[in-house]
Coordinates of N, CA, C and O and ligand atoms in Angstrom, one line a residue:
M237 N -55.8 12.5 -126.6 CA -54.3 12.6 -126.4 C -53.9 14.1 -126.4 O -54.4 14.9 -127.2
L238 N -52.9 14.4 -125.6 CA -52.4 15.8 -125.6 C -51.4 15.9 -126.8 O -50.9 14.9 -127.2
A239 N -51.3 17.1 -127.3 CA -50.5 17.4 -128.5 C -49.1 16.9 -128.2 O -48.5 16.3 -129.1
A240 N -48.6 17.1 -127.0 CA -47.2 16.7 -126.7 C -47.1 15.1 -126.8 O -46.1 14.6 -127.3
D241 N -48.1 14.4 -126.4 CA -48.1 12.9 -126.4 C -48.2 12.5 -127.9 O -47.5 11.5 -128.2
I242 N -49.0 13.2 -128.7 CA -49.1 12.8 -130.1 C -47.8 12.9 -130.8 O -47.3 12.1 -131.5
S243 N -47.1 14.1 -130.5 CA -45.8 14.3 -131.1 C -44.8 13.3 -130.7 O -44.0 12.8 -131.5
Q244 N -44.8 13.0 -129.4 CA -43.8 12.0 -128.9 C -44.1 10.6 -129.5 O -43.1 10.0 -129.9
L245 N -45.3 10.2 -129.6 CA -45.6 8.9 -130.2 C -45.3 8.9 -131.6 O -44.7 7.9 -132.2
S246 N -45.5 10.0 -132.3 CA -45.2 10.1 -133.8 C -43.7 9.9 -134.0 O -43.2 9.2 -134.8
K247 N -42.9 10.6 -133.1 CA -41.4 10.4 -133.2 C -41.0 9.0 -132.9 O -40.1 8.5 -133.6
F248 N -41.6 8.4 -131.9 CA -41.3 7.0 -131.6 C -41.6 6.1 -132.8 O -40.7 5.2 -133.1
L249 N -42.7 6.3 -133.4 CA -43.1 5.5 -134.5 C -42.2 5.7 -135.7 O -41.8 4.7 -136.4
S250 N -41.8 6.9 -135.9 CA -40.8 7.2 -137.0 C -39.5 6.5 -136.8 O -38.9 5.8 -137.7
F251 N -39.1 6.5 -135.5 CA -37.8 5.9 -135.2 C -37.9 4.4 -135.4 O -37.0 3.8 -136.1
V252 N -39.0 3.7 -134.9 CA -39.1 2.3 -135.0 C -39.4 1.8 -136.5 O -38.8 0.9 -137.0
L253 N -40.3 2.5 -137.1 CA -40.7 2.1 -138.5 C -39.8 2.5 -139.6 O -39.9 1.9 -140.7
R254 N -39.0 3.6 -139.4 CA -38.1 4.0 -140.5 C -36.7 3.5 -140.2 O -35.9 3.4 -141.2
H255 N -36.3 3.4 -138.9 CA -34.8 3.3 -138.7 C -34.4 2.0 -137.9 O -33.5 1.3 -138.2
K256 N -35.1 1.8 -136.8 CA -34.6 0.8 -135.8 C -35.7 -0.1 -135.3 O -36.0 -0.1 -134.1
P257 N -36.4 -0.9 -136.1 CA -37.4 -1.8 -135.6 C -36.8 -2.8 -134.5 O -37.5 -3.1 -133.5
D258 N -35.6 -3.2 -134.7 CA -34.9 -4.1 -133.8 C -34.7 -3.5 -132.4 O -34.5 -4.2 -131.4
A259 N -34.8 -2.2 -132.3 CA -34.7 -1.6 -130.9 C -35.8 -2.1 -130.0 O -35.6 -2.1 -128.8
I260 N -36.9 -2.5 -130.5 CA -38.0 -3.1 -129.7 C -38.2 -4.6 -130.1 O -39.2 -5.1 -129.7
G261 N -37.3 -5.1 -130.9 CA -37.5 -6.5 -131.2 C -38.5 -6.8 -132.3 O -39.1 -7.9 -132.4
L262 N -38.8 -5.7 -133.1 CA -39.9 -5.8 -134.1 C -39.2 -6.2 -135.4 O -38.1 -5.8 -135.7
T263 N -39.9 -6.9 -136.3 CA -39.4 -7.2 -137.6 C -40.4 -6.7 -138.6 O -41.6 -6.9 -138.5
L264 N -39.9 -5.9 -139.6 CA -40.8 -5.4 -140.7 C -40.7 -6.4 -141.8 O -39.7 -7.1 -142.0
D265 N -41.8 -6.5 -142.6 CA -41.7 -7.3 -143.8 C -40.9 -6.6 -144.9 O -40.6 -5.4 -144.7
P266 N -40.6 -7.2 -146.0 CA -39.7 -6.5 -147.0 C -40.3 -5.2 -147.5 O -39.6 -4.3 -148.0
Q267 N -41.6 -5.0 -147.4 CA -42.3 -3.8 -147.9 C -42.4 -2.8 -146.7 O -43.1 -1.7 -146.9
G268 N -41.8 -3.1 -145.6 CA -41.8 -2.1 -144.5 C -43.0 -2.2 -143.5 O -43.1 -1.4 -142.6
W269 N -43.9 -3.2 -143.7 CA -45.0 -3.3 -142.9 C -44.8 -4.0 -141.5 O -44.0 -4.9 -141.5
A270 N -45.4 -3.5 -140.5 CA -45.4 -4.2 -139.2 C -46.8 -4.5 -138.8 O -47.7 -3.8 -139.1
S271 N -47.0 -5.6 -138.1 CA -48.3 -5.9 -137.5 C -48.6 -4.9 -136.4 O -47.7 -4.7 -135.5
I272 N -49.7 -4.4 -136.4 CA -50.1 -3.3 -135.4 C -50.1 -4.0 -134.0 O -49.6 -3.4 -133.0
A273 N -50.7 -5.2 -133.9 CA -50.8 -5.9 -132.6 C -49.4 -6.1 -132.0 O -49.1 -5.9 -130.9
E274 N -48.5 -6.6 -132.9 CA -47.1 -6.8 -132.5 C -46.4 -5.5 -132.1 O -45.7 -5.5 -131.1
L275 N -46.6 -4.5 -132.9 CA -46.0 -3.2 -132.6 C -46.4 -2.7 -131.2 O -45.6 -2.3 -130.4
I276 N -47.7 -2.8 -130.9 CA -48.2 -2.4 -129.6 C -47.7 -3.2 -128.5 O -47.2 -2.7 -127.5
G277 N -47.6 -4.5 -128.7 CA -47.1 -5.4 -127.7 C -45.6 -5.2 -127.4 O -45.2 -5.1 -126.2
K278 N -44.9 -5.1 -128.5 CA -43.4 -5.0 -128.3 C -43.0 -3.6 -127.8 O -42.1 -3.4 -127.0
S279 N -43.8 -2.6 -128.1 CA -43.5 -1.2 -127.6 C -43.8 -1.2 -126.1 O -43.0 -0.7 -125.3
D280 N -44.9 -1.8 -125.7 CA -45.3 -1.9 -124.3 C -44.2 -2.5 -123.5 O -43.7 -2.0 -122.5
A281 N -43.7 -3.7 -124.0 CA -42.6 -4.4 -123.3 C -41.4 -3.6 -123.2 O -40.6 -3.8 -122.3
A282 N -41.2 -2.7 -124.2 CA -40.0 -1.9 -124.2 C -40.2 -0.5 -123.4 O -39.3 0.3 -123.4
G283 N -41.4 -0.4 -122.9 CA -41.6 0.8 -122.0 C -42.4 2.0 -122.7 O -42.5 3.0 -122.1
T284 N -42.9 1.8 -123.9 CA -43.7 2.8 -124.5 C -45.1 2.3 -124.7 O -45.4 1.4 -125.5
R285 N -46.1 2.8 -123.9 CA -47.4 2.2 -123.8 C -48.4 3.1 -124.6 O -48.5 4.3 -124.4
F286 N -49.1 2.5 -125.6 CA -50.2 3.1 -126.3 C -51.1 2.0 -126.8 O -50.8 0.8 -126.9
N287 N -52.4 2.4 -127.2 CA -53.3 1.4 -127.7 C -53.6 1.7 -129.2 O -53.1 2.7 -129.7
R288 N -54.4 0.9 -129.8 CA -54.7 1.0 -131.2 C -55.4 2.4 -131.5 O -55.1 3.0 -132.5
E289 N -56.2 2.8 -130.6 CA -56.9 4.1 -130.8 C -55.9 5.3 -130.8 O -56.0 6.2 -131.7
D290 N -54.9 5.2 -129.9 CA -53.8 6.2 -129.9 C -53.1 6.2 -131.2 O -52.8 7.3 -131.8
L291 N -52.8 5.0 -131.6 CA -52.0 4.9 -132.9 C -52.7 5.5 -134.1 O -52.2 6.2 -134.8
L292 N -54.0 5.1 -134.2 CA -54.8 5.6 -135.3 C -54.9 7.1 -135.2 O -54.9 7.8 -136.2
H293 N -55.0 7.6 -134.0 CA -55.1 9.1 -133.8 C -53.8 9.8 -134.4 O -53.9 10.8 -135.1
V294 N -52.7 9.2 -134.0 CA -51.4 9.8 -134.5 C -51.4 9.7 -136.1 O -51.0 10.7 -136.7
V295 N -51.8 8.6 -136.6 CA -51.8 8.4 -138.1 C -52.7 9.4 -138.7 O -52.3 10.1 -139.7
E296 N -53.9 9.6 -138.2 CA -54.9 10.5 -138.8 C -54.5 12.0 -138.7 O -54.8 12.8 -139.5
T297 N -53.9 12.3 -137.6 CA -53.6 13.7 -137.4 C -52.2 14.1 -137.9 O -51.8 15.3 -137.9
S298 N -51.5 13.2 -138.5 CA -50.1 13.5 -139.0 C -50.3 14.4 -140.3 O -50.8 13.9 -141.3
E299 N -49.9 15.6 -140.2 CA -50.1 16.6 -141.3 C -49.3 16.1 -142.5 O -49.8 16.2 -143.6
K300 N -48.2 15.4 -142.3 CA -47.4 14.9 -143.4 C -47.8 13.5 -143.8 O -47.1 12.9 -144.7
K301 N -48.8 13.0 -143.2 CA -49.2 11.6 -143.5 C -48.0 10.6 -143.5 O -47.8 9.9 -144.4
R302 N -47.3 10.7 -142.3 CA -46.1 9.9 -142.3 C -46.3 8.4 -142.3 O -45.4 7.7 -142.6
F303 N -47.5 7.9 -141.8 CA -47.7 6.5 -141.7 C -48.9 6.1 -142.5 O -49.9 6.8 -142.7
T304 N -48.8 4.8 -143.0 CA -49.9 4.2 -143.8 C -50.4 3.0 -143.1 O -49.7 2.2 -142.6
I305 N -51.8 2.9 -143.0 CA -52.4 1.7 -142.4 C -52.8 0.8 -143.6 O -53.3 1.3 -144.6
S306 N -52.6 -0.5 -143.5 CA -52.9 -1.4 -144.6 C -54.5 -1.4 -144.8 O -55.2 -1.1 -143.8
T307 N -54.9 -1.8 -146.0 CA -56.4 -1.8 -146.2 C -57.1 -2.7 -145.3 O -58.3 -2.4 -145.0
D308 N -56.5 -3.8 -144.8 CA -57.2 -4.7 -143.8 C -57.1 -4.1 -142.4 O -57.7 -4.8 -141.5
G309 N -56.5 -3.0 -142.2 CA -56.4 -2.4 -140.9 C -55.5 -3.1 -139.9 O -55.4 -2.8 -138.7
Q310 N -54.7 -4.1 -140.3 CA -53.9 -4.9 -139.4 C -52.4 -4.5 -139.3 O -51.7 -4.9 -138.4
R311 N -52.0 -3.7 -140.3 CA -50.6 -3.4 -140.4 C -50.3 -1.9 -140.6 O -51.2 -1.2 -141.1
I312 N -49.1 -1.5 -140.3 CA -48.7 -0.1 -140.4 C -47.3 0.0 -141.0 O -46.5 -0.9 -140.8
R313 N -47.1 1.0 -141.8 CA -45.7 1.3 -142.2 C -45.5 2.8 -142.3 O -46.4 3.6 -142.4
A314 N -44.2 3.2 -142.3 CA -43.9 4.6 -142.6 C -43.9 4.8 -144.1 O -43.5 3.9 -144.8
A315 N -44.5 5.9 -144.5 CA -44.7 6.2 -145.9 C -43.4 6.4 -146.6 O -43.3 6.1 -147.8
Q316 N -42.4 7.0 -145.9 CA -41.1 7.3 -146.5 C -40.1 7.7 -145.4 O -40.5 7.7 -144.3
G317 N -38.9 8.0 -145.8 CA -37.9 8.5 -144.9 C -37.1 7.5 -144.2 O -36.4 7.8 -143.3
H318 N -37.1 6.2 -144.7 CA -36.4 5.1 -144.1 C -34.9 5.2 -144.2 O -34.4 5.7 -145.2
S319 N -34.2 4.7 -143.2 CA -32.8 4.5 -143.4 C -32.5 3.0 -143.6 O -31.4 2.6 -144.0
I320 N -33.5 2.1 -143.3 CA -33.4 0.7 -143.6 C -34.0 0.4 -144.9 O -34.8 1.2 -145.4
S321 N -33.5 -0.7 -145.5 CA -34.0 -1.0 -146.9 C -35.5 -1.5 -146.9 O -35.8 -2.5 -146.2
V322 N -36.3 -0.9 -147.6 CA -37.7 -1.4 -147.8 C -38.0 -1.3 -149.3 O -37.5 -0.4 -150.0
D323 N -38.8 -2.2 -149.8 CA -39.2 -2.2 -151.2 C -40.7 -1.9 -151.2 O -41.5 -2.7 -150.8
F324 N -41.0 -0.7 -151.5 CA -42.4 -0.2 -151.4 C -43.3 -0.9 -152.5 O -44.5 -0.8 -152.5
G325 N -42.6 -1.5 -153.5 CA -43.4 -2.1 -154.6 C -44.0 -1.0 -155.4 O -45.0 -1.2 -156.1
L326 N -43.4 0.2 -155.3 CA -44.0 1.3 -156.1 C -43.3 1.4 -157.5 O -42.1 1.2 -157.5
P327 N -44.0 1.7 -158.5 CA -43.4 1.8 -159.8 C -42.6 3.1 -159.9 O -43.0 4.1 -159.3
A328 N -41.5 3.1 -160.7 CA -40.8 4.4 -160.9 C -41.8 5.2 -161.8 O -42.5 4.7 -162.6
R329 N -41.8 6.5 -161.6 CA -42.7 7.4 -162.3 C -42.0 8.4 -163.1 O -40.9 8.8 -162.9
E330 N -42.8 9.0 -164.1 CA -42.2 10.1 -164.9 C -42.4 11.3 -164.0 O -43.5 11.7 -163.6
P331 N -41.3 12.0 -163.7 CA -41.4 13.2 -162.9 C -41.9 14.4 -163.7 O -41.8 14.4 -164.9
P332 N -42.3 15.5 -163.0 CA -42.6 16.8 -163.7 C -41.2 17.3 -164.2 O -40.2 16.8 -163.9
R333 N -41.3 18.4 -165.0 CA -40.1 19.0 -165.6 C -39.1 19.3 -164.5 O -37.9 18.9 -164.6
V334 N -39.5 20.0 -163.4 CA -38.6 20.3 -162.3 C -39.2 19.9 -161.0 O -40.4 19.8 -160.8
L335 N -38.3 19.5 -160.1 CA -38.7 19.3 -158.7 C -37.7 20.1 -157.8 O -36.7 20.6 -158.3
Y336 N -38.1 20.3 -156.5 CA -37.3 21.2 -155.7 C -36.7 20.4 -154.5 O -37.3 19.5 -154.0
H337 N -35.5 20.9 -154.1 CA -34.8 20.3 -152.9 C -34.5 21.4 -152.0 O -33.6 22.3 -152.4
G338 N -35.0 21.4 -150.8 CA -34.7 22.5 -149.8 C -33.6 22.0 -149.0 O -33.6 20.9 -148.4
T339 N -32.5 22.8 -148.8 CA -31.4 22.4 -148.0 C -30.9 23.6 -147.2 O -31.4 24.7 -147.4
A340 N -29.9 23.3 -146.4 CA -29.2 24.5 -145.7 C -28.2 25.1 -146.6 O -27.5 24.4 -147.3
T341 N -28.1 26.4 -146.6 CA -27.2 27.1 -147.5 C -25.8 26.6 -147.3 O -25.0 26.5 -148.2
R342 N -25.4 26.2 -146.0 CA -24.0 25.8 -145.8 C -23.7 24.4 -146.5 O -22.6 24.1 -146.6
F343 N -24.7 23.7 -147.0 CA -24.5 22.4 -147.7 C -24.4 22.6 -149.2 O -24.0 21.7 -149.9
V344 N -24.7 23.8 -149.7 CA -24.8 24.0 -151.1 C -23.5 23.7 -151.9 O -23.5 23.0 -152.9
D345 N -22.4 24.2 -151.4 CA -21.1 24.0 -152.1 C -20.8 22.5 -152.2 O -20.4 22.0 -153.3
A346 N -21.0 21.8 -151.1 CA -20.8 20.3 -151.2 C -21.7 19.6 -152.1 O -21.3 18.8 -152.9
I347 N -23.0 20.0 -152.1 CA -24.0 19.4 -153.0 C -23.6 19.7 -154.5 O -23.6 18.8 -155.3
L348 N -23.2 20.9 -154.8 CA -22.9 21.2 -156.2 C -21.6 20.5 -156.6 O -21.5 20.2 -157.8
S349 N -20.7 20.2 -155.7 CA -19.5 19.4 -156.2 C -19.7 17.9 -156.1 O -19.2 17.2 -157.0
E350 N -20.4 17.4 -155.1 CA -20.6 15.9 -155.0 C -21.9 15.4 -155.5 O -22.0 14.2 -155.7
G351 N -22.8 16.3 -155.7 CA -24.2 15.8 -156.1 C -25.1 15.7 -154.8 O -24.6 15.7 -153.7
L352 N -26.4 15.6 -155.1 CA -27.3 15.4 -154.0 C -27.2 14.0 -153.5 O -27.4 13.1 -154.3
K353 N -27.0 13.8 -152.2 CA -26.9 12.4 -151.7 C -28.0 12.1 -150.7 O -28.4 13.1 -150.0
P354 N -28.5 10.9 -150.6 CA -29.5 10.6 -149.6 C -29.0 10.6 -148.2 O -29.9 10.5 -147.3
Q355 N -27.7 10.7 -148.0 CA -27.2 10.7 -146.6 C -27.6 9.5 -145.9 O -27.4 8.4 -146.3
T356 N -28.2 9.7 -144.7 CA -28.6 8.5 -143.9 C -29.9 7.8 -144.4 O -30.2 6.7 -144.0
R357 N -30.6 8.5 -145.3 CA -31.9 7.8 -145.8 C -31.6 7.0 -147.1 O -30.4 7.0 -147.6
K358 N -32.6 6.4 -147.6 CA -32.4 5.6 -148.8 C -32.6 6.3 -150.1 O -32.2 5.9 -151.1
Q359 N -33.3 7.4 -150.0 CA -33.6 8.2 -151.2 C -33.5 9.7 -150.9 O -33.6 10.2 -149.7
V360 N -33.2 10.5 -151.9 CA -33.1 11.9 -151.8 C -34.6 12.4 -151.8 O -35.4 11.9 -152.7
H361 N -35.0 13.3 -150.9 CA -36.3 13.8 -150.9 C -36.5 15.1 -151.7 O -35.7 16.1 -151.5
L362 N -37.4 15.1 -152.7 CA -37.6 16.2 -153.5 C -39.1 16.6 -153.3 O -39.9 15.8 -153.0
S363 N -39.4 17.9 -153.6 CA -40.7 18.4 -153.4 C -41.2 19.0 -154.7 O -40.5 19.5 -155.5
A364 N -42.5 18.9 -154.9 CA -43.2 19.4 -156.1 C -43.3 20.9 -156.1 O -43.4 21.5 -157.2
D365 N -43.3 21.5 -154.9 CA -43.5 22.9 -154.8 C -42.4 23.6 -154.0 O -41.8 22.9 -153.1
E366 N -42.1 24.8 -154.3 CA -41.0 25.5 -153.6 C -41.3 25.7 -152.1 O -40.4 25.7 -151.3
A367 N -42.6 26.0 -151.8 CA -42.9 26.2 -150.4 C -42.6 25.1 -149.5 O -42.0 25.2 -148.4
T368 N -42.9 23.8 -150.0 CA -42.5 22.7 -149.2 C -41.0 22.5 -149.1 O -40.5 22.2 -148.0
A369 N -40.3 22.7 -150.2 CA -38.9 22.6 -150.2 C -38.3 23.6 -149.2 O -37.3 23.3 -148.5
H370 N -38.9 24.8 -149.1 CA -38.4 25.8 -148.2 C -38.5 25.3 -146.7 O -37.6 25.5 -145.9
R371 N -39.7 24.7 -146.4 CA -39.9 24.2 -145.1 C -38.9 23.1 -144.7 O -38.4 23.1 -143.6
V372 N -38.6 22.2 -145.7 CA -37.7 21.1 -145.5 C -36.3 21.7 -145.2 O -35.6 21.3 -144.3
G373 N -35.9 22.7 -146.0 CA -34.6 23.3 -145.9 C -34.4 24.0 -144.6 O -33.3 23.9 -144.0
Q374 N -35.4 24.6 -144.1 CA -35.4 25.4 -142.9 C -35.1 24.5 -141.7 O -34.5 25.1 -140.7
R375 N -35.4 23.3 -141.8 CA -35.1 22.4 -140.6 C -33.6 22.3 -140.3 O -33.2 21.9 -139.3
H376 N -32.8 22.6 -141.4 CA -31.3 22.5 -141.2 C -30.6 23.8 -141.0 O -29.4 23.9 -140.8
G377 N -31.3 24.9 -141.1 CA -30.7 26.2 -141.0 C -31.2 27.2 -142.0 O -32.3 27.0 -142.6
N378 N -30.4 28.2 -142.4 CA -30.8 29.2 -143.4 C -31.0 28.4 -144.7 O -30.1 27.9 -145.3
P379 N -32.2 28.4 -145.3 CA -32.5 27.5 -146.4 C -32.1 28.1 -147.8 O -32.1 29.3 -148.0
T380 N -31.7 27.1 -148.6 CA -31.6 27.4 -150.1 C -32.4 26.4 -150.8 O -32.4 25.2 -150.4
I381 N -33.0 26.8 -151.9 CA -33.8 25.9 -152.7 C -33.1 25.6 -154.0 O -32.8 26.5 -154.7
L382 N -32.9 24.3 -154.2 CA -32.2 23.9 -155.5 C -33.3 23.4 -156.4 O -34.2 22.7 -156.0
V383 N -33.2 23.8 -157.7 CA -34.1 23.4 -158.7 C -33.5 22.2 -159.4 O -32.4 22.3 -160.0
V384 N -34.2 21.0 -159.4 CA -33.7 19.8 -159.9 C -34.3 19.6 -161.3 O -35.6 19.5 -161.4
E385 N -33.5 19.4 -162.3 CA -34.1 19.2 -163.7 C -34.5 17.7 -163.8 O -33.8 16.9 -164.4
A386 N -35.6 17.4 -163.1 CA -36.1 16.0 -162.9 C -36.3 15.3 -164.3 O -35.9 14.2 -164.5
M387 N -37.0 16.0 -165.2 CA -37.3 15.3 -166.5 C -36.1 15.0 -167.2 O -36.0 13.9 -167.8
R388 N -35.1 15.9 -167.2 CA -33.8 15.7 -167.9 C -33.1 14.5 -167.3 O -32.5 13.6 -168.0
M389 N -33.2 14.4 -165.9 CA -32.5 13.2 -165.3 C -33.3 11.9 -165.6 O -32.6 10.9 -165.9
H390 N -34.6 12.0 -165.7 CA -35.4 10.9 -166.0 C -35.0 10.3 -167.4 O -34.8 9.1 -167.6
T391 N -34.8 11.2 -168.4 CA -34.4 10.8 -169.7 C -33.0 10.1 -169.7 O -32.7 9.4 -170.6
K392 N -32.2 10.5 -168.7 CA -30.9 9.9 -168.6 C -30.9 8.6 -167.7 O -29.8 8.0 -167.5
G393 N -32.1 8.2 -167.3 CA -32.2 6.9 -166.6 C -32.3 7.0 -165.1 O -32.3 5.9 -164.4
F394 N -32.3 8.2 -164.5 CA -32.5 8.3 -163.0 C -34.0 7.9 -162.7 O -34.9 8.2 -163.5
L395 N -34.2 7.2 -161.5 CA -35.5 6.8 -161.2 C -36.1 7.7 -160.1 O -35.5 8.1 -159.2
F396 N -37.4 8.0 -160.3 CA -38.2 8.8 -159.4 C -39.4 8.1 -158.9 O -40.0 7.4 -159.7
Y397 N -39.7 8.2 -157.6 CA -40.8 7.5 -157.0 C -41.7 8.5 -156.3 O -41.2 9.5 -155.8
L398 N -43.0 8.1 -156.1 CA -43.9 8.9 -155.4 C -44.4 8.1 -154.2 O -45.0 7.0 -154.4
A399 N -44.1 8.5 -153.0 CA -44.4 7.8 -151.8 C -45.9 7.8 -151.5 O -46.6 8.7 -152.1
D400 N -46.4 6.9 -150.6 CA -47.8 6.9 -150.2 C -48.4 8.3 -149.8 O -49.5 8.6 -150.0
N401 N -47.5 9.1 -149.2 CA -47.9 10.4 -148.7 C -47.7 11.6 -149.6 O -47.7 12.7 -149.2
G402 N -47.3 11.3 -150.8 CA -47.1 12.4 -151.8 C -45.7 12.9 -151.9 O -45.4 13.7 -152.7
V403 N -44.8 12.5 -151.0 CA -43.4 12.9 -151.1 C -42.8 12.2 -152.3 O -43.0 11.0 -152.4
Ligands
HQG38 C1 -28.1 17.3 -147.4 C2 -38.6 15.4 -143.2 C3 -23.8 17.8 -148.0 C4 -29.6 17.5 -147.9 C5 -38.7 16.5 -144.2 C6 -30.2 17.5 -146.5 C7 -38.5 15.8 -145.5 C8 -25.9 17.1 -148.5 C9 -29.4 16.7 -145.6 C10 -37.6 14.6 -145.2 C11 -25.4 16.5 -149.7 C12 -30.1 15.3 -145.3 C13 -36.3 14.7 -145.8 C14 -24.0 16.6 -150.0 C15 -27.5 16.1 -149.6 N1 -23.3 17.3 -149.1 N2 -25.1 17.8 -147.7 N3 -23.5 16.0 -151.1 N4 -26.4 15.9 -150.3 N5 -27.2 16.8 -148.5 O1 -33.2 15.1 -143.1 O2 -34.3 16.2 -147.5 O3 -40.4 15.1 -140.7 O4 -32.0 13.2 -144.3 O5 -29.7 18.6 -148.6 O6 -39.8 17.3 -144.2 O7 -33.7 17.4 -145.3 O8 -38.9 13.2 -141.3 O9 -33.2 15.0 -145.6 O10 -30.2 18.9 -146.0 O11 -39.6 15.4 -146.2 O12 -41.3 13.2 -142.0 O13 -28.2 16.4 -146.3 O14 -37.6 14.6 -143.7 O15 -39.8 14.8 -143.1 O16 -31.1 15.6 -144.4 O17 -35.6 15.8 -145.4 P1 -32.4 14.7 -144.3 P2 -34.2 16.2 -146.0 P3 -40.1 14.0 -141.7

């Protein structure tokens, strides 16, 4: 596959598996899994054609490991980033002392007064290292990195999760 095709298919999969499965008439189970055969069939019917090999290629080459294949090889889900409700069945974890959130400098005043909000997603994304937070923040403009006192929040009852892909 060409790099442009890989990127396009990755974006399509993110859209369908994180946000709008019903755009192609797909149903995810409560844990966010879709049948690969059904995904391929319904995507084709909706005008996006790819085969199992293409799909696995996108999954394997995803630097951020955005998608997870089930152990039996029959199903796929997005590792994180959803705007629809999914229950990953993941246990809440004890976070490190601090975690980082990269954002655009223009959002900082609002964040400091309202708090960090997940916005259109279901969870706020935090990074274990500053370099990753910097990259995430840069997507929105001139980046600022916020240091989140994760352990202190944990002791106050806030819940932290680690997605399949390390986010
Ligand atoms: C900001 C990508 C104003 C928040 C990345 C962020 C990441 C507020 C934006 C993943 C706010 C939401 C997630 C408040 C939060 N007022 N702005 N009170 N609270 N914000 O894209 O964290 O390529 O939904 O700081 O690499 O930037 O999709 O979240 O700037 O891992 O796999 O609202 O998305 O991964 O933006 O990025 P996003 P994010 P993928």
